[in-house]
CSV table of N, CA and C in Angstrom, one decimal:
chain,number,residue,atom,x,y,z
A,618,MET,N,7.5,-38.4,42.3
A,618,MET,CA,6.9,-37.4,42.3
A,618,MET,C,5.6,-37.0,42.0
A,619,LYS,N,5.4,-35.7,42.5
A,619,LYS,CA,3.8,-35.2,42.0
A,619,LYS,C,4.1,-34.2,41.2
A,620,PRO,N,2.7,-34.2,40.3
A,620,PRO,CA,3.1,-33.3,39.1
A,620,PRO,C,2.8,-32.1,39.2
A,621,GLN,N,2.9,-30.9,39.2
A,621,GLN,CA,2.6,-29.8,39.0
A,621,GLN,C,1.4,-29.3,38.6
A,622,LEU,N,1.0,-28.7,39.1
A,622,LEU,CA,-1.0,-28.3,38.9
A,622,LEU,C,-0.9,-27.3,39.1
A,623,PRO,N,-1.8,-26.2,37.9
A,623,PRO,CA,-1.6,-24.6,38.3
A,623,PRO,C,-2.6,-24.6,39.0
A,624,LEU,N,-2.8,-23.2,39.3
A,624,LEU,CA,-3.4,-22.8,40.8
A,624,LEU,C,-3.8,-21.1,39.8
A,625,ALA,N,-5.3,-21.2,40.2
A,625,ALA,CA,-5.9,-19.9,39.9
A,625,ALA,C,-5.2,-18.3,39.8
A,626,THR,N,-3.6,-18.7,40.8
A,626,THR,CA,-2.9,-17.6,40.4
A,626,THR,C,-1.6,-17.4,39.3
A,627,GLY,N,-1.7,-18.4,38.7
A,627,GLY,CA,-0.7,-18.3,37.5
A,627,GLY,C,0.6,-18.8,37.8
A,628,ARG,N,0.6,-19.8,38.8
A,628,ARG,CA,1.6,-20.6,39.8
A,628,ARG,C,1.4,-22.1,39.6
A,629,THR,N,2.8,-22.4,39.7
A,629,THR,CA,2.9,-24.0,40.4
A,629,THR,C,2.5,-24.2,41.7
A,630,THR,N,2.6,-25.3,42.2
A,630,THR,CA,2.0,-25.8,43.5
A,630,THR,C,3.3,-25.5,44.3
A,631,THR,N,4.9,-25.4,43.3
A,631,THR,CA,5.7,-24.8,44.0
A,631,THR,C,6.4,-22.7,44.1
A,632,GLY,N,5.4,-23.1,43.4
A,632,GLY,CA,5.6,-21.2,43.8
A,632,GLY,C,5.9,-20.3,42.0
A,633,ARG,N,6.8,-21.6,41.5
A,633,ARG,CA,7.2,-21.2,40.3
A,633,ARG,C,5.7,-20.4,38.9
A,634,ALA,N,5.9,-19.3,38.8
A,634,ALA,CA,5.7,-18.4,37.7
A,634,ALA,C,5.7,-19.8,36.2
A,635,LEU,N,4.4,-20.1,35.5
A,635,LEU,CA,3.5,-20.7,34.4
A,635,LEU,C,4.5,-20.1,33.3
A,636,LEU,N,4.7,-18.6,33.1
A,636,LEU,CA,4.4,-17.8,31.5
A,636,LEU,C,5.2,-16.8,32.8
A,637,THR,N,6.7,-17.0,32.1
A,637,THR,CA,8.0,-15.9,32.1
A,637,THR,C,7.8,-14.6,31.1
A,638,ARG,N,8.4,-14.3,31.0
A,638,ARG,CA,9.0,-12.8,30.3
A,638,ARG,C,9.6,-13.8,29.0
A,639,ARG,N,10.4,-14.3,29.3
A,639,ARG,CA,11.2,-15.3,28.2
A,639,ARG,C,10.7,-15.8,27.6
A,640,SER,N,9.5,-16.8,28.7
A,640,SER,CA,9.0,-17.9,27.1
A,640,SER,C,8.0,-17.2,26.8
A,641,ALA,N,7.8,-16.0,27.2
A,641,ALA,CA,6.1,-15.4,26.6
A,641,ALA,C,6.8,-14.4,25.0
A,642,GLY,N,8.0,-13.9,25.0
A,642,GLY,CA,8.6,-13.7,24.3
A,642,GLY,C,9.1,-14.5,23.1
A,643,LEU,N,9.3,-15.5,23.6
A,643,LEU,CA,9.5,-16.8,22.9
A,643,LEU,C,8.5,-17.4,21.8
A,644,VAL,N,7.5,-17.5,22.7
A,644,VAL,CA,6.2,-17.8,21.8
A,644,VAL,C,5.9,-16.5,20.6
A,645,LEU,N,5.5,-15.2,21.6
A,645,LEU,CA,5.2,-14.1,20.2
A,645,LEU,C,6.1,-14.0,19.7
A,646,LEU,N,7.4,-14.9,19.8
A,646,LEU,CA,8.6,-14.2,18.2
A,646,LEU,C,7.7,-15.4,17.7
A,647,GLY,N,7.9,-17.0,17.9
A,647,GLY,CA,7.2,-18.0,16.8
A,647,GLY,C,6.3,-17.3,16.1
A,648,ALA,N,5.0,-16.8,16.7
A,648,ALA,CA,3.7,-16.7,16.2
A,648,ALA,C,4.4,-15.7,15.2
A,649,LEU,N,5.1,-14.8,15.2
A,649,LEU,CA,5.3,-13.9,13.9
A,649,LEU,C,6.1,-14.5,13.2
A,650,SER,N,7.1,-15.3,13.4
A,650,SER,CA,7.4,-16.2,12.2
A,650,SER,C,6.7,-17.1,11.0
A,651,ALA,N,6.0,-17.7,12.3
A,651,ALA,CA,5.0,-18.2,11.6
A,651,ALA,C,4.0,-17.1,10.2
A,652,THR,N,3.3,-16.1,11.0
A,652,THR,CA,3.0,-15.4,10.4
A,652,THR,C,3.5,-14.4,8.8
A,653,ALA,N,4.9,-14.4,9.2
A,653,ALA,CA,5.6,-13.7,7.9
A,653,ALA,C,5.4,-14.9,6.7
A,654,ALA,N,6.2,-15.6,7.3
A,654,ALA,CA,6.6,-16.8,6.5
A,654,ALA,C,4.9,-17.1,6.1
A,655,VAL,N,4.1,-17.2,6.3
A,655,VAL,CA,2.3,-17.4,5.6
A,655,VAL,C,2.5,-15.6,4.6
A,656,LEU,N,2.3,-15.1,5.2
A,656,LEU,CA,2.2,-13.7,4.4
A,656,LEU,C,3.1,-14.0,2.3
A,657,ARG,N,4.7,-14.2,3.3
A,657,ARG,CA,5.6,-14.4,2.2
A,657,ARG,C,4.9,-15.4,1.1
A,658,MET,N,4.3,-16.2,1.1
A,658,MET,CA,3.8,-17.4,0.2
A,658,MET,C,3.0,-17.2,-0.6
A,659,ARG,N,2.3,-15.9,-0.2
A,659,ARG,CA,0.7,-15.4,-0.8
A,659,ARG,C,1.6,-14.9,-1.8
A,660,PRO,N,0.1,-15.1,-3.0
A,660,PRO,CA,0.7,-14.2,-4.6
A,660,PRO,C,0.1,-13.3,-4.9
A,661,ARG,N,1.6,-12.6,-5.7
A,661,ARG,CA,1.3,-10.7,-5.1
A,661,ARG,C,0.4,-10.9,-6.3
A,662,PRO,N,-0.7,-9.4,-6.8
A,662,PRO,CA,-1.3,-9.4,-7.5
A,662,PRO,C,0.0,-8.9,-9.3
A,663,GLN,N,-0.1,-9.1,-9.9
A,663,GLN,CA,0.7,-8.5,-11.2
A,663,GLN,C,-0.4,-7.8,-12.1
A,664,PRO,N,0.4,-6.4,-12.2
A,664,PRO,CA,0.0,-6.0,-12.9
A,664,PRO,C,-0.5,-6.6,-14.6
A,665,SER,N,-1.3,-5.9,-14.9
A,665,SER,CA,-2.0,-6.4,-16.3
A,665,SER,C,-0.9,-6.0,-17.4
A,666,ALA,N,-1.1,-6.8,-18.6
A,666,ALA,CA,-0.1,-6.3,-19.5
A,666,ALA,C,0.1,-4.9,-20.0
A,667,PRO,N,-1.0,-4.2,-20.2
A,667,PRO,CA,-1.1,-2.4,-20.5
A,667,PRO,C,-0.5,-2.2,-19.9
A,668,GLN,N,-0.9,-2.2,-18.6
A,668,GLN,CA,0.3,-1.3,-17.8
A,668,GLN,C,1.4,-2.0,-16.7
A,669,ALA,N,1.8,-2.8,-17.2
A,669,ALA,CA,2.9,-3.5,-16.7
A,669,ALA,C,3.9,-2.3,-17.4
A,670,ALA,N,5.5,-1.9,-16.2
A,670,ALA,CA,6.6,-1.2,-16.5
A,670,ALA,C,7.1,-1.9,-17.2
A,671,GLY,N,7.9,-1.7,-18.4
A,671,GLY,CA,9.2,-2.5,-18.8
A,671,GLY,C,8.5,-2.7,-20.5
A,672,ALA,N,9.2,-3.2,-21.1
A,672,ALA,CA,9.1,-3.2,-22.9
A,672,ALA,C,7.9,-3.9,-23.4
A,673,GLY,N,7.7,-3.1,-24.1
A,673,GLY,CA,6.0,-3.1,-24.5
A,673,GLY,C,4.6,-2.9,-23.7
A,674,ALA,N,5.6,-2.1,-22.8
A,674,ALA,CA,4.1,-1.4,-21.9
A,674,ALA,C,3.1,-0.7,-22.9
A,675,ALA,N,1.7,-0.5,-22.0
A,675,ALA,CA,1.4,1.3,-22.8
A,675,ALA,C,2.2,2.4,-22.9
A,676,GLU,N,1.8,3.2,-23.5
A,676,GLU,CA,2.5,4.5,-23.1
A,676,GLU,C,1.5,5.3,-22.8
A,677,VAL,N,0.6,4.8,-23.4
A,677,VAL,CA,-0.7,6.0,-23.6
A,677,VAL,C,-2.0,5.1,-22.9
A,678,PHE,N,-2.9,5.5,-21.9
A,678,PHE,CA,-3.8,5.0,-21.4
A,678,PHE,C,-5.2,6.0,-21.1
A,679,GLU,N,-6.5,5.4,-21.2
A,679,GLU,CA,-7.2,6.8,-21.4
A,679,GLU,C,-8.7,5.5,-20.4
A,680,GLU,N,-9.3,6.2,-20.0
A,680,GLU,CA,-10.1,5.6,-18.9
A,680,GLU,C,-11.3,6.3,-18.7
A,681,MET,N,-12.4,6.4,-18.5
A,681,MET,CA,-13.1,6.5,-17.0
A,681,MET,C,-13.8,5.9,-16.3
A,682,TYR,N,-13.2,6.4,-15.0
A,682,TYR,CA,-13.6,5.7,-13.2
A,682,TYR,C,-13.8,6.5,-12.4
A,683,ARG,N,-14.8,6.7,-11.9
A,683,ARG,CA,-15.7,6.8,-10.9
A,683,ARG,C,-16.8,8.3,-11.9
A,684,GLY,N,-16.7,7.9,-12.8
A,684,GLY,CA,-17.2,9.5,-13.7
A,684,GLY,C,-16.1,10.4,-14.0
A,685,ARG,N,-14.8,9.9,-14.1
A,685,ARG,CA,-13.6,10.5,-14.2
A,685,ARG,C,-13.1,10.7,-15.3
A,686,ARG,N,-12.6,11.1,-16.3
A,686,ARG,CA,-11.9,10.7,-17.7
A,686,ARG,C,-10.3,11.1,-17.1
A,687,ILE,N,-10.0,10.0,-17.1
A,687,ILE,CA,-8.1,10.0,-16.5
A,687,ILE,C,-7.9,9.6,-18.1
A,688,THR,N,-7.1,10.3,-18.5
A,688,THR,CA,-5.8,10.3,-19.8
A,688,THR,C,-4.5,10.2,-19.6
A,689,GLY,N,-3.3,9.5,-20.1
A,689,GLY,CA,-1.8,9.6,-19.6
A,689,GLY,C,-1.3,9.2,-20.5
A,690,SER,N,-0.1,9.7,-20.8
A,690,SER,CA,0.6,9.8,-21.7
A,690,SER,C,2.4,10.3,-21.3
A,691,ARG,N,3.0,8.7,-21.8
A,691,ARG,CA,4.6,9.4,-22.1
A,691,ARG,C,4.7,10.0,-22.5
A,692,ALA,N,5.7,10.5,-21.8
A,692,ALA,CA,6.6,11.6,-22.9
A,692,ALA,C,7.8,12.3,-21.9
A,693,ALA,N,9.1,12.0,-23.2
A,693,ALA,CA,9.9,12.3,-22.8
A,693,ALA,C,10.7,11.2,-21.8
A,694,GLY,N,9.6,10.2,-21.7
A,694,GLY,CA,10.9,9.1,-20.4
A,694,GLY,C,9.5,9.8,-18.8
A,695,ALA,N,8.6,10.9,-19.0
A,695,ALA,CA,7.6,11.1,-17.7
A,695,ALA,C,6.4,11.1,-18.1
A,696,TRP,N,5.5,10.7,-16.9
A,696,TRP,CA,4.4,10.4,-17.6
A,696,TRP,C,2.9,12.0,-17.5
A,697,GLN,N,2.9,12.6,-18.0
A,697,GLN,CA,1.6,13.2,-17.7
A,697,GLN,C,0.2,12.6,-17.6
A,698,VAL,N,-0.3,13.1,-16.6
A,698,VAL,CA,-1.7,12.4,-16.5
A,698,VAL,C,-2.3,13.7,-16.2
A,699,MET,N,-3.8,13.2,-17.2
A,699,MET,CA,-5.0,14.1,-16.4
A,699,MET,C,-6.1,13.4,-15.9
A,700,VAL,N,-6.8,14.5,-15.4
A,700,VAL,CA,-8.1,13.8,-14.4
A,700,VAL,C,-8.9,15.8,-14.6
A,701,ASP,N,-10.1,14.7,-15.7
A,701,ASP,CA,-10.8,16.1,-16.6
A,701,ASP,C,-9.9,16.4,-16.7
A,702,GLY,N,-9.1,16.5,-17.5
A,702,GLY,CA,-8.2,17.4,-18.2
A,702,GLY,C,-7.1,18.7,-17.5
A,703,ARG,N,-7.3,17.9,-16.2
A,703,ARG,CA,-6.7,19.4,-15.2
A,703,ARG,C,-5.0,17.7,-15.1
A,704,PRO,N,-4.3,18.6,-14.7
A,704,PRO,CA,-2.7,18.1,-14.7
A,704,PRO,C,-2.9,17.5,-13.3
A,705,LEU,N,-2.8,16.0,-13.2
A,705,LEU,CA,-2.4,15.4,-11.7
A,705,LEU,C,-1.0,15.0,-11.3
A,706,HIS,N,0.0,15.9,-11.0
A,706,HIS,CA,0.7,15.5,-10.8
A,706,HIS,C,1.8,14.3,-10.0
A,707,LEU,N,2.8,13.1,-11.1
A,707,LEU,CA,2.7,11.9,-10.3
A,707,LEU,C,4.2,12.3,-9.5
A,708,MET,N,4.5,11.6,-8.7
A,708,MET,CA,6.1,11.3,-8.4
A,708,MET,C,6.7,9.9,-8.5
A,709,ARG,N,8.0,9.7,-9.6
A,709,ARG,CA,8.4,8.4,-9.4
A,709,ARG,C,9.4,8.0,-7.7
A,710,ARG,N,8.8,6.8,-7.6
A,710,ARG,CA,9.9,6.3,-5.9
A,710,ARG,C,10.9,5.3,-6.5
A,711,ALA,N,11.2,5.5,-5.4
A,711,ALA,CA,12.9,4.6,-5.9
A,711,ALA,C,12.4,3.1,-6.2
A,712,ASP,N,11.8,2.3,-5.1
A,712,ASP,CA,11.2,1.2,-5.6
A,712,ASP,C,10.5,1.3,-7.2
A,713,GLY,N,10.2,1.9,-7.2
A,713,GLY,CA,9.6,1.9,-9.3
A,713,GLY,C,7.9,2.3,-9.0
A,714,SER,N,7.4,3.0,-7.8
A,714,SER,CA,5.9,2.6,-7.5
A,714,SER,C,5.9,4.0,-8.2
A,715,TYR,N,4.4,4.5,-8.1
A,715,TYR,CA,3.7,6.1,-8.2
A,715,TYR,C,3.3,6.2,-7.1
A,716,LEU,N,3.7,7.7,-6.9
A,716,LEU,CA,2.8,8.4,-5.8
A,716,LEU,C,1.9,9.4,-6.6
A,717,SER,N,0.9,9.9,-6.3
A,717,SER,CA,0.5,11.7,-7.0
A,717,SER,C,0.2,12.5,-5.7
A,718,MET,N,0.4,14.1,-6.1
A,718,MET,CA,0.0,14.8,-5.1
A,718,MET,C,-0.9,14.9,-4.4
A,719,VAL,N,-2.1,14.0,-4.9
A,719,VAL,CA,-3.4,14.0,-3.7
A,719,VAL,C,-3.5,13.2,-3.2
A,720,ASP,N,-3.0,11.8,-3.3
A,720,ASP,CA,-3.4,11.0,-2.5
A,720,ASP,C,-1.3,10.5,-1.6
A,721,HIS,N,-0.7,10.9,-1.4
A,721,HIS,CA,0.9,11.1,-1.1
A,721,HIS,C,1.2,10.5,0.0
A,722,TYR,N,-0.3,9.6,1.0
A,722,TYR,CA,0.3,8.0,1.6
A,722,TYR,C,0.2,7.0,1.0
A,723,ASP,N,0.1,7.0,0.0
A,723,ASP,CA,-0.2,5.2,-0.5
A,723,ASP,C,0.5,5.7,-1.8
A,724,SER,N,1.5,4.3,-1.9
A,724,SER,CA,2.0,4.7,-3.5
A,724,SER,C,1.3,3.6,-4.6
A,725,TYR,N,1.5,2.9,-5.4
A,725,TYR,CA,0.9,2.2,-6.7
A,725,TYR,C,1.9,2.1,-7.5
A,726,ALA,N,1.0,0.6,-8.3
A,726,ALA,CA,2.6,0.3,-9.0
A,726,ALA,C,2.1,0.3,-10.1
A,727,THR,N,1.3,1.6,-10.9
A,727,THR,CA,1.5,2.7,-12.0
A,727,THR,C,1.2,3.5,-12.6
A,728,PRO,N,1.1,4.4,-12.7
A,728,PRO,CA,0.2,6.0,-13.1
A,728,PRO,C,-1.0,5.6,-13.3
A,729,LEU,N,-1.6,4.8,-14.1
A,729,LEU,CA,-3.3,4.5,-14.0
A,729,LEU,C,-3.5,4.3,-12.2
A,730,ALA,N,-2.8,3.6,-11.6
A,730,ALA,CA,-3.4,3.0,-10.4
A,730,ALA,C,-3.4,4.5,-9.1
A,731,ALA,N,-2.2,4.8,-9.7
A,731,ALA,CA,-1.9,6.6,-8.7
A,731,ALA,C,-3.2,7.5,-9.7
A,732,ALA,N,-3.7,7.6,-10.6
A,732,ALA,CA,-4.4,8.4,-11.2
A,732,ALA,C,-6.1,8.1,-10.2
A,733,ARG,N,-6.3,6.1,-10.0
A,733,ARG,CA,-7.6,6.1,-9.8
A,733,ARG,C,-7.7,6.3,-8.1
A,734,GLY,N,-6.6,6.6,-7.6
A,734,GLY,CA,-5.7,6.3,-6.0
A,734,GLY,C,-6.7,8.1,-5.9
A,735,ALA,N,-6.2,8.8,-6.7
A,735,ALA,CA,-6.3,10.2,-6.9
A,735,ALA,C,-8.3,10.6,-7.1
A,736,VAL,N,-8.1,10.1,-7.8
A,736,VAL,CA,-10.1,10.3,-7.7
A,736,VAL,C,-10.3,9.7,-6.8
A,737,ALA,N,-10.5,8.1,-6.1
A,737,ALA,CA,-11.1,7.8,-4.7
A,737,ALA,C,-10.6,8.8,-3.9
A,738,GLU,N,-9.8,9.6,-3.7
A,738,GLU,CA,-9.6,10.9,-2.6
A,738,GLU,C,-10.0,12.3,-3.0
A,739,LEU,N,-9.8,12.1,-4.3
A,739,LEU,CA,-10.8,13.8,-4.5
A,739,LEU,C,-12.3,13.6,-4.5
A,740,GLY,N,-13.1,12.7,-4.3
A,740,GLY,CA,-14.4,12.2,-4.2
A,740,GLY,C,-15.0,13.6,-5.1
A,741,GLY,N,-16.1,13.8,-4.8
A,741,GLY,CA,-16.7,15.2,-5.9
A,741,GLY,C,-15.8,16.6,-5.9
A,742,GLN,N,-14.8,16.4,-5.2
A,742,GLN,CA,-14.3,17.8,-5.6
A,742,GLN,C,-13.1,17.6,-6.7
A,743,GLN,N,-13.1,19.1,-7.6
A,743,GLN,CA,-11.9,18.6,-8.9
A,743,GLN,C,-10.6,19.2,-8.6
A,744,LEU,N,-9.4,18.9,-9.6
A,744,LEU,CA,-8.4,18.9,-8.9
A,744,LEU,C,-8.3,20.8,-9.2
A,745,ARG,N,-6.9,21.3,-8.3
A,745,ARG,CA,-7.0,22.6,-8.5
A,745,ARG,C,-5.5,23.0,-9.6
A,746,PRO,N,-5.5,24.8,-9.7
A,746,PRO,CA,-4.4,24.6,-10.0
A,746,PRO,C,-2.9,24.4,-9.1
A,747,HIS,N,-1.3,23.5,-9.2
A,747,HIS,CA,-0.4,23.4,-8.3
A,747,HIS,C,0.2,24.9,-8.7
A,748,VAL,N,0.9,25.3,-8.8
A,748,VAL,CA,1.3,26.6,-7.7
A,748,VAL,C,2.5,26.5,-8.9
A,749,GLY,N,1.8,28.2,-9.5
A,749,GLY,CA,2.8,28.5,-10.3
A,749,GLY,C,2.2,28.0,-11.9
A,750,GLU,N,1.2,27.7,-12.0
A,750,GLU,CA,0.2,27.3,-13.2
A,750,GLU,C,-0.9,28.0,-13.0
A,751,VAL,N,-1.4,28.7,-14.1
A,751,VAL,CA,-3.0,29.4,-14.1
A,751,VAL,C,-3.9,28.7,-14.4
């Protein structure tokens, strides 16, 4: 029997399609599986010791970030975070990460990281008082 060579039309000499929907789907599924396996093998960054949640974690932080003074302290289990002396409202997500009212599309591993994200989002603007605050 003569080997079937592909034609410029994407079909073999007998008229059968070289790539069917099923075979294209299987190729795509294999590529996605390989990508997922590679991504799972990548090491995930771990928070540094002062920022890590849990026993022995720092209960207070203070730093200058992009020209802004960020301070935070844990009181009664909740974090009180300030940017240039103005309160930054944080929310704790179910997965343990944090998001801020300024940058509520991204979640961060620590309150300090959430404050940095808010400062980056603010740019040159100042925090405004929350509804109900003076």
